[in-house]
CSV table of C-alpha atoms in Angstrom, one decimal:
chain,number,residue,atom,x,y,z
A,103,MET,CA,37.7,56.9,181.1
A,104,THR,CA,37.6,53.9,178.7
A,105,GLU,CA,37.6,54.1,175.0
A,106,ARG,CA,34.3,54.0,173.2
A,107,LEU,CA,33.8,51.1,170.8
A,108,GLN,CA,33.5,51.6,167.1
A,109,PRO,CA,31.8,49.6,164.4
A,110,GLY,CA,34.1,46.7,163.3
A,111,ASP,CA,35.7,46.4,166.8
A,112,PRO,CA,35.6,43.0,168.4
A,113,ALA,CA,33.0,43.1,171.1
A,114,PRO,CA,34.7,42.5,174.5
A,115,ALA,CA,33.8,39.0,175.8
A,116,PHE,CA,32.0,38.8,179.1
A,117,SER,CA,30.4,36.4,181.5
A,118,LEU,CA,28.1,37.9,184.2
A,119,PRO,CA,25.4,36.6,186.5
A,120,ASP,CA,21.8,37.1,185.5
A,121,ALA,CA,18.9,37.9,187.8
A,122,ASP,CA,18.8,34.2,189.0
A,123,GLY,CA,22.6,34.0,189.5
A,124,ASN,CA,23.3,32.0,186.3
A,125,GLU,CA,26.3,32.9,184.3
A,126,VAL,CA,25.5,34.3,180.9
A,127,SER,CA,28.3,35.1,178.4
A,128,LEU,CA,28.4,36.9,175.0
A,129,ALA,CA,29.7,33.6,173.6
A,130,ASP,CA,26.4,31.9,174.4
A,131,HIS,CA,24.9,34.1,171.7
A,132,LYS,CA,27.4,33.4,168.9
A,133,GLY,CA,25.6,33.1,165.6
A,134,ARG,CA,22.9,35.6,166.6
A,135,LYS,CA,23.0,39.4,166.7
A,136,VAL,CA,22.9,40.8,170.2
A,137,ILE,CA,21.7,44.2,171.5
A,138,VAL,CA,23.7,44.8,174.6
A,139,TYR,CA,22.4,47.9,176.5
A,140,PHE,CA,23.9,49.5,179.6
A,141,TYR,CA,21.7,51.4,182.1
A,142,PRO,CA,22.5,53.1,185.4
A,143,ALA,CA,20.1,51.4,187.9
A,144,ALA,CA,17.2,49.0,188.0
A,145,LEU,CA,13.8,50.2,189.4
A,146,THR,CA,14.4,53.8,188.4
A,147,PRO,CA,12.0,55.6,186.0
A,148,GLY,CA,14.2,56.0,182.9
A,149,CYS,CA,15.7,52.5,183.2
A,150,THR,CA,12.2,51.0,183.8
A,151,LYS,CA,10.9,52.7,180.6
A,152,GLN,CA,13.8,51.4,178.6
A,153,ALA,CA,13.6,47.9,179.9
A,154,CYS,CA,9.8,47.8,179.3
A,155,ASP,CA,10.3,49.1,175.8
A,156,PHE,CA,12.8,46.3,175.0
A,157,THR,CA,10.4,43.8,176.6
A,158,ASP,CA,7.5,45.1,174.5
A,159,ASN,CA,9.5,44.7,171.3
A,160,LEU,CA,11.4,41.5,172.2
A,161,ASP,CA,9.3,39.2,169.9
A,162,LEU,CA,9.9,41.6,167.0
A,163,LEU,CA,13.6,41.8,167.7
A,164,ALA,CA,14.0,38.1,168.2
A,165,GLY,CA,12.1,37.4,165.0
A,166,ALA,CA,14.7,39.6,163.2
A,167,GLY,CA,17.5,37.5,164.8
A,168,TYR,CA,18.4,39.8,167.8
A,169,ASP,CA,18.8,38.8,171.4
A,170,VAL,CA,18.6,41.6,174.0
A,171,ILE,CA,20.8,41.8,177.1
A,172,GLY,CA,20.6,44.6,179.7
A,173,ILE,CA,23.6,45.2,182.0
A,174,SER,CA,23.7,47.4,185.1
A,175,PRO,CA,25.8,47.6,188.3
A,176,ASP,CA,22.9,46.2,190.3
A,177,GLN,CA,23.2,42.9,192.2
A,178,PRO,CA,21.3,39.9,190.9
A,179,GLU,CA,18.7,40.1,193.7
A,180,LYS,CA,17.8,43.6,192.7
A,181,LEU,CA,17.6,42.6,189.0
A,182,ALA,CA,15.2,39.7,190.0
A,183,ARG,CA,12.9,42.3,191.8
A,184,PHE,CA,13.1,44.6,188.8
A,185,ARG,CA,12.2,41.7,186.4
A,186,GLU,CA,9.3,40.5,188.6
A,187,LYS,CA,7.9,44.0,189.4
A,188,GLU,CA,7.9,45.1,185.7
A,189,HIS,CA,7.3,41.7,184.1
A,190,LEU,CA,10.5,42.0,182.1
A,191,LYS,CA,11.5,39.4,179.5
A,192,VAL,CA,14.9,40.7,178.5
A,193,THR,CA,18.0,39.1,180.0
A,194,LEU,CA,19.3,41.3,182.8
A,195,LEU,CA,22.9,40.9,183.9
A,196,ALA,CA,24.7,42.2,187.0
A,197,ASP,CA,28.0,44.0,186.7
A,198,PRO,CA,28.6,45.4,190.2
A,199,GLU,CA,32.4,45.8,189.6
A,200,LYS,CA,31.5,47.6,186.3
A,201,THR,CA,34.3,45.8,184.5
A,202,VAL,CA,32.2,44.9,181.5
A,203,THR,CA,30.5,48.3,181.5
A,204,GLU,CA,34.0,49.9,181.4
A,205,SER,CA,35.2,47.5,178.7
A,206,TYR,CA,32.3,48.7,176.5
A,207,GLY,CA,33.1,52.4,177.1
A,208,ALA,CA,29.8,52.8,179.0
A,209,TYR,CA,31.2,54.1,182.2
A,210,GLY,CA,32.7,57.6,182.5
A,211,GLU,CA,32.1,61.2,183.3
A,212,LYS,CA,28.5,62.4,183.5
A,213,LYS,CA,27.0,65.8,184.2
A,214,ASN,CA,23.6,66.2,186.0
A,215,TYR,CA,22.2,69.4,187.4
A,216,GLY,CA,25.6,71.1,187.0
A,217,LYS,CA,27.5,68.4,188.9
A,218,THR,CA,30.1,66.2,187.3
A,219,TYR,CA,30.5,62.6,188.5
A,220,MET,CA,31.5,59.2,187.3
A,221,GLY,CA,28.7,56.8,186.4
A,222,VAL,CA,27.1,54.4,183.8
A,223,ILE,CA,26.5,56.1,180.5
A,224,ARG,CA,23.3,54.9,179.0
A,225,SER,CA,24.6,53.1,175.9
A,226,THR,CA,23.5,50.5,173.4
A,227,ILE,CA,26.0,48.3,171.5
A,228,VAL,CA,24.7,46.1,168.6
A,229,VAL,CA,27.0,43.0,168.2
A,230,ASP,CA,26.8,41.0,164.9
A,231,GLU,CA,26.8,37.2,164.6
A,232,GLU,CA,30.6,37.1,164.5
A,233,GLY,CA,31.0,39.0,167.7
A,234,ASN,CA,32.0,42.3,166.2
A,235,VAL,CA,30.4,45.7,167.0
A,236,GLU,CA,27.9,46.7,164.3
A,237,ARG,CA,26.7,49.9,166.1
A,238,ALA,CA,27.8,51.7,169.2
A,239,LEU,CA,25.4,54.3,170.6
A,240,TYR,CA,26.4,56.3,173.6
A,241,ASN,CA,24.5,58.9,175.8
A,242,VAL,CA,21.2,57.6,174.4
A,243,ARG,CA,17.8,58.7,175.9
A,244,ALA,CA,15.7,56.1,177.7
A,245,THR,CA,12.5,57.3,176.1
A,246,GLY,CA,12.1,56.5,172.3
A,247,HIS,CA,15.4,54.8,172.1
A,248,VAL,CA,14.1,51.3,171.3
A,249,ALA,CA,11.8,52.6,168.6
A,250,LYS,CA,14.8,54.4,167.0
A,251,ILE,CA,17.0,51.2,167.2
A,252,ILE,CA,14.2,49.2,165.5
A,253,LYS,CA,13.9,51.9,162.8
A,254,ASP,CA,17.7,52.1,162.3
A,255,LEU,CA,18.1,48.4,162.1
A,256,GLY,CA,15.3,48.1,159.6
A,257,VAL,CA,13.4,45.6,161.7
């Protein structure tokens, strides 16, 4: 299991394909704050709720200087279907090897219905303009999470 990030840590650099297969890297967002959130799977109820909440609040967040990037182990084709079906406006990136997910501490042991298994831990990392971790939130709930982030960030 990878170490969880702490405020002040440098955010691990990444470059991953988006839903259209274009490479997107954290460095592309230098000078802006970035909310990087990790979710288990596109087209599932909780992940859909979370992605729709981010989309619904994207203008508010962008106006406050935040870009939003969602990362999951899904392939770009599935992310494209997810984006089209739910009319998502957030940037969705594919991390099928889970290397970025692991580097952010968002992959590890989970428990569900009494079973323990390895998987994506629903997490949100806020990266500042300099590329350092401002906030690191792990095991977040899909419902109500975006509203809490907006409140906590004072947006």
